[in-house]
PDB file of C-alpha atoms in Angstrom:
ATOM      1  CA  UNK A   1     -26.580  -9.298   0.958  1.00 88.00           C
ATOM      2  CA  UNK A   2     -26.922  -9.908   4.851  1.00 89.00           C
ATOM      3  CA  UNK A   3     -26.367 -12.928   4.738  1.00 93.00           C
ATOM      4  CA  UNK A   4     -22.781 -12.694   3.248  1.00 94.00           C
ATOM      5  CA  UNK A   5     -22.309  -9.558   5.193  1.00 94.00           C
ATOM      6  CA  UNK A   6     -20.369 -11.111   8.043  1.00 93.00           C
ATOM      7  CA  UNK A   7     -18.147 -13.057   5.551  1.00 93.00           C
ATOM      8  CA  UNK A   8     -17.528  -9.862   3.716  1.00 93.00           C
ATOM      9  CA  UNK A   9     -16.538  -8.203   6.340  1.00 94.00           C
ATOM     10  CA  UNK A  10     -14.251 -10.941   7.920  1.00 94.00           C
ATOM     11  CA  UNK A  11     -12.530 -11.701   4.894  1.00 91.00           C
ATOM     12  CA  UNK A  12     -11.890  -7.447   4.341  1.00 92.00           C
ATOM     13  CA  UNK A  13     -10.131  -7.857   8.035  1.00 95.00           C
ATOM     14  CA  UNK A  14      -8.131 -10.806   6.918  1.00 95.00           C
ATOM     15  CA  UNK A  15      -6.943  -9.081   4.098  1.00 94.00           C
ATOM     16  CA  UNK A  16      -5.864  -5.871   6.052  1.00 95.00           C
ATOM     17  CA  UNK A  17      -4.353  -7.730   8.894  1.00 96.00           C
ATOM     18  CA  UNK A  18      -2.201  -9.802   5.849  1.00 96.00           C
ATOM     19  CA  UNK A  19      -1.235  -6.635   4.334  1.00 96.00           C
ATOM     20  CA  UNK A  20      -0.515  -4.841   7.092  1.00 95.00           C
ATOM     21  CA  UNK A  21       1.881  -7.560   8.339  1.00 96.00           C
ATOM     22  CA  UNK A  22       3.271  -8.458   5.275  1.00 96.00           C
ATOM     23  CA  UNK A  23       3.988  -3.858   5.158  1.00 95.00           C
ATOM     24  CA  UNK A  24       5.393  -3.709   8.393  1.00 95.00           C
ATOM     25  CA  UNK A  25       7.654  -6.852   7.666  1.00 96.00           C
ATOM     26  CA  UNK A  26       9.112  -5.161   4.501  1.00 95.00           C
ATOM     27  CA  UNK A  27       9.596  -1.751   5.775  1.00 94.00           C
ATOM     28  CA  UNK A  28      11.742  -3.862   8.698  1.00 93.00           C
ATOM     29  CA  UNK A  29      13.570  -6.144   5.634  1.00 95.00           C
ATOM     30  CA  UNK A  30      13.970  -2.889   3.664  1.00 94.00           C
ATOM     31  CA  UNK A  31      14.813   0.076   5.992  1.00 93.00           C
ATOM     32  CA  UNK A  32      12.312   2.421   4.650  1.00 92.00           C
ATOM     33  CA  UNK A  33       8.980   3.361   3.957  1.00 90.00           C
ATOM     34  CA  UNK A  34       7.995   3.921   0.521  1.00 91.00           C
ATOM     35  CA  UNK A  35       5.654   2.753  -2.132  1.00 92.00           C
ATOM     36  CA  UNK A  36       7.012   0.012  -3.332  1.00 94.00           C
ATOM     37  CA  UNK A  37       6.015  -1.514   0.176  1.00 94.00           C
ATOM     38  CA  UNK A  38       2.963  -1.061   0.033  1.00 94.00           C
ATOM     39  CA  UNK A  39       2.565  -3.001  -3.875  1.00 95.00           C
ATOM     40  CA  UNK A  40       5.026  -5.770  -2.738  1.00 96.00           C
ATOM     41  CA  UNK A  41       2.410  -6.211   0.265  1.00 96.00           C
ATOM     42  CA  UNK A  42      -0.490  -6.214  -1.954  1.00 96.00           C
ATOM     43  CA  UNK A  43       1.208  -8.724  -4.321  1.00 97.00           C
ATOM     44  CA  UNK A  44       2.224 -10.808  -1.093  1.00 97.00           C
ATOM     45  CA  UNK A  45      -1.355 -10.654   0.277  1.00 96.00           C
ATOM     46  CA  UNK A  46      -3.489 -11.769  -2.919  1.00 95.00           C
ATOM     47  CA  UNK A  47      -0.684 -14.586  -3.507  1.00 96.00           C
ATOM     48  CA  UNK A  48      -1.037 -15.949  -0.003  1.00 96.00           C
ATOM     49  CA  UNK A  49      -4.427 -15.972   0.913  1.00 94.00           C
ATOM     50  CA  UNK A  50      -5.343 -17.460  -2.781  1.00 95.00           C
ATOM     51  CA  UNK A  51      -2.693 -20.065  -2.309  1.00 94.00           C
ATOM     52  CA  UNK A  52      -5.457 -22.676  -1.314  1.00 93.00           C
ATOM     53  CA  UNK A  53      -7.011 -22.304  -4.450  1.00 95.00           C
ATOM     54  CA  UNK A  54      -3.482 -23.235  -6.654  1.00 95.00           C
ATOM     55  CA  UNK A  55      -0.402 -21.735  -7.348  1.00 95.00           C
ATOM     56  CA  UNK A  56      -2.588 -20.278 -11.043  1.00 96.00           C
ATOM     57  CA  UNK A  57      -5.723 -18.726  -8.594  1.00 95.00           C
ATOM     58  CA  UNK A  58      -2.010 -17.308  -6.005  1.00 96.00           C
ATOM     59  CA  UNK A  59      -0.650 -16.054  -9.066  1.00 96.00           C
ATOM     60  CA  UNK A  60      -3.494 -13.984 -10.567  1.00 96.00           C
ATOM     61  CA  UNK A  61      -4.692 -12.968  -7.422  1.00 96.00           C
ATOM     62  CA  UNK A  62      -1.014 -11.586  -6.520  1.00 96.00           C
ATOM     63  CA  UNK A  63      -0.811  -9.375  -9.799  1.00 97.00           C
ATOM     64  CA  UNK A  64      -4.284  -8.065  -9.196  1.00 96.00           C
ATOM     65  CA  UNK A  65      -3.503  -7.476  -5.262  1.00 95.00           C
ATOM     66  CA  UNK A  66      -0.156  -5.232  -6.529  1.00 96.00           C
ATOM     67  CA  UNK A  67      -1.809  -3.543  -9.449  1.00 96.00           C
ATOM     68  CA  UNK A  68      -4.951  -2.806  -7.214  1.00 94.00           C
ATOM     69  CA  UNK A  69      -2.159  -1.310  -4.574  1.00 95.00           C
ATOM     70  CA  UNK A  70      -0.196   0.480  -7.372  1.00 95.00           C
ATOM     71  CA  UNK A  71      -3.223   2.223  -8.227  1.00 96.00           C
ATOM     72  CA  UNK A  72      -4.019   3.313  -5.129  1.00 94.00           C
ATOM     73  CA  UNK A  73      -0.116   4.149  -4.173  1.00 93.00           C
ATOM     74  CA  UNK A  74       0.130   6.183  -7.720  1.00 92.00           C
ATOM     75  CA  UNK A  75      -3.036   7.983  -6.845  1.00 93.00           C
ATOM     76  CA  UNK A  76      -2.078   9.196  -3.337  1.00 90.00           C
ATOM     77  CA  UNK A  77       1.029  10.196  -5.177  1.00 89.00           C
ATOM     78  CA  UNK A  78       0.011  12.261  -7.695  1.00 89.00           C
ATOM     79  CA  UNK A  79      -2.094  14.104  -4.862  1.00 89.00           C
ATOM     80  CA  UNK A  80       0.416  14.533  -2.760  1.00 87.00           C
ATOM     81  CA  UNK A  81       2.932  16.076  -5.802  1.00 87.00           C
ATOM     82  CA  UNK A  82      -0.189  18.366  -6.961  1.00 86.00           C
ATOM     83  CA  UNK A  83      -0.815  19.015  -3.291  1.00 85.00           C
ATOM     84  CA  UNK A  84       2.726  20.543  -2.815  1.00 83.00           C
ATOM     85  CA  UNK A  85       3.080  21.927  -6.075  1.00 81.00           C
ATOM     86  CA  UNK A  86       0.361  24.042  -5.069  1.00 78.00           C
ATOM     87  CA  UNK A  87       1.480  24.650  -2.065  1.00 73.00           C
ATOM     88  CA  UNK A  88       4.741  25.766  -3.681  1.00 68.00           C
ATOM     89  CA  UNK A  89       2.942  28.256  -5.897  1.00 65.00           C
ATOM     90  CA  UNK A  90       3.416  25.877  -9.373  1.00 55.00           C
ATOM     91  CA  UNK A  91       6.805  27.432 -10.472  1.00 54.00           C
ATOM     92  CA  UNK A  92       8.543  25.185 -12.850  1.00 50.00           C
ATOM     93  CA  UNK A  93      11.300  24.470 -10.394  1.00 51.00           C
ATOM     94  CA  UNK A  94       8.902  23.601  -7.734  1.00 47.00           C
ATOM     95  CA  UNK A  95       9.198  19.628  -8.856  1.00 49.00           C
ATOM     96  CA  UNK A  96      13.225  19.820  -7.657  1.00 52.00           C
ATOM     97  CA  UNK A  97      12.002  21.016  -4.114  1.00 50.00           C
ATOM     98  CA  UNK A  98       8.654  19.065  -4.127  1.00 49.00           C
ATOM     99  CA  UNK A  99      10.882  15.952  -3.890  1.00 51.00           C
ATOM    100  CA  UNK A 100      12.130  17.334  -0.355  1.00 51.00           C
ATOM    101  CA  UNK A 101       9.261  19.219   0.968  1.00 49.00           C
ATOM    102  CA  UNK A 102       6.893  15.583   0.271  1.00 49.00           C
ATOM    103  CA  UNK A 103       8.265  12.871   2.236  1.00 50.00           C
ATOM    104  CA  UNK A 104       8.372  15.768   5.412  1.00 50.00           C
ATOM    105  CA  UNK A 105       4.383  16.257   4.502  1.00 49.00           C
ATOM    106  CA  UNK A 106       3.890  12.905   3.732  1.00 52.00           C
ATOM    107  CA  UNK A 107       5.747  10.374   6.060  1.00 53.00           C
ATOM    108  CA  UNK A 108       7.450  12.329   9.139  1.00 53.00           C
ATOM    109  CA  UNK A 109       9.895  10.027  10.725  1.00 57.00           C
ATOM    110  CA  UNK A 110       8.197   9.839  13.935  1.00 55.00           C
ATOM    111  CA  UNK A 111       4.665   8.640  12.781  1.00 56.00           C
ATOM    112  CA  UNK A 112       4.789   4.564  12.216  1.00 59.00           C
ATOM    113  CA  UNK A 113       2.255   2.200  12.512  1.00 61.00           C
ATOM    114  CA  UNK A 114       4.958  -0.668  12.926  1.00 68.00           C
TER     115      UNK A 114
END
């Protein structure tokens, strides 16, 4: 495990600094900031840096790069919609005005990384 430590850890950076390019490009192409950037960046990533491998290895490695993002983009989701909800008090109507009151909570307009 030491040994591969440094080769972890560089190929974790190489990964983020992908991703992270490959979000901040799409959130320029797109004109917003949701989601669906963040999977199409994870599908991007694992298809580009497995490219070497084959176009079978890209492929594979770009479904499990979006569905690994999904999950992760679904989870923060639902925490941010029980978050609020709770914040609302849980009335029934509270998902209308959730929808509103969450991207101020979660993504203010002034905060980019980009």
């Amino acid at each position: 495990i030491k040994s591969r430590a440094p080769i972890s850890g560089g190929s974790f950076g190489i990964w983020g600094g992908v991703y992270s390019a490959f979000e901040c490009l799409l959130k320029g192409v797109r004109s917003t900031e949701d989601p669906l950037n963040a999977v199409l960046s994870g599908f991007l990533t694992g298809g580009i840096l497995a490219l070497r491998r084959g176009v079978r290895a890209a492929g594979g490695s770009a479904v499990g790069g979006a569905a690994l993002l999904a999950t992760i983009e679904g989870v923060g989701v639902g925490l941010d919609r029980v978050a609020v909800l709770g914040v609302l008090g849980g009335s029934a109507g509270a998902g209308t005005a959730a929808g509103g009151l969450l991207k101020e909570v979660v993504a203010p307009e002034n905060f980019t990384f980009c």
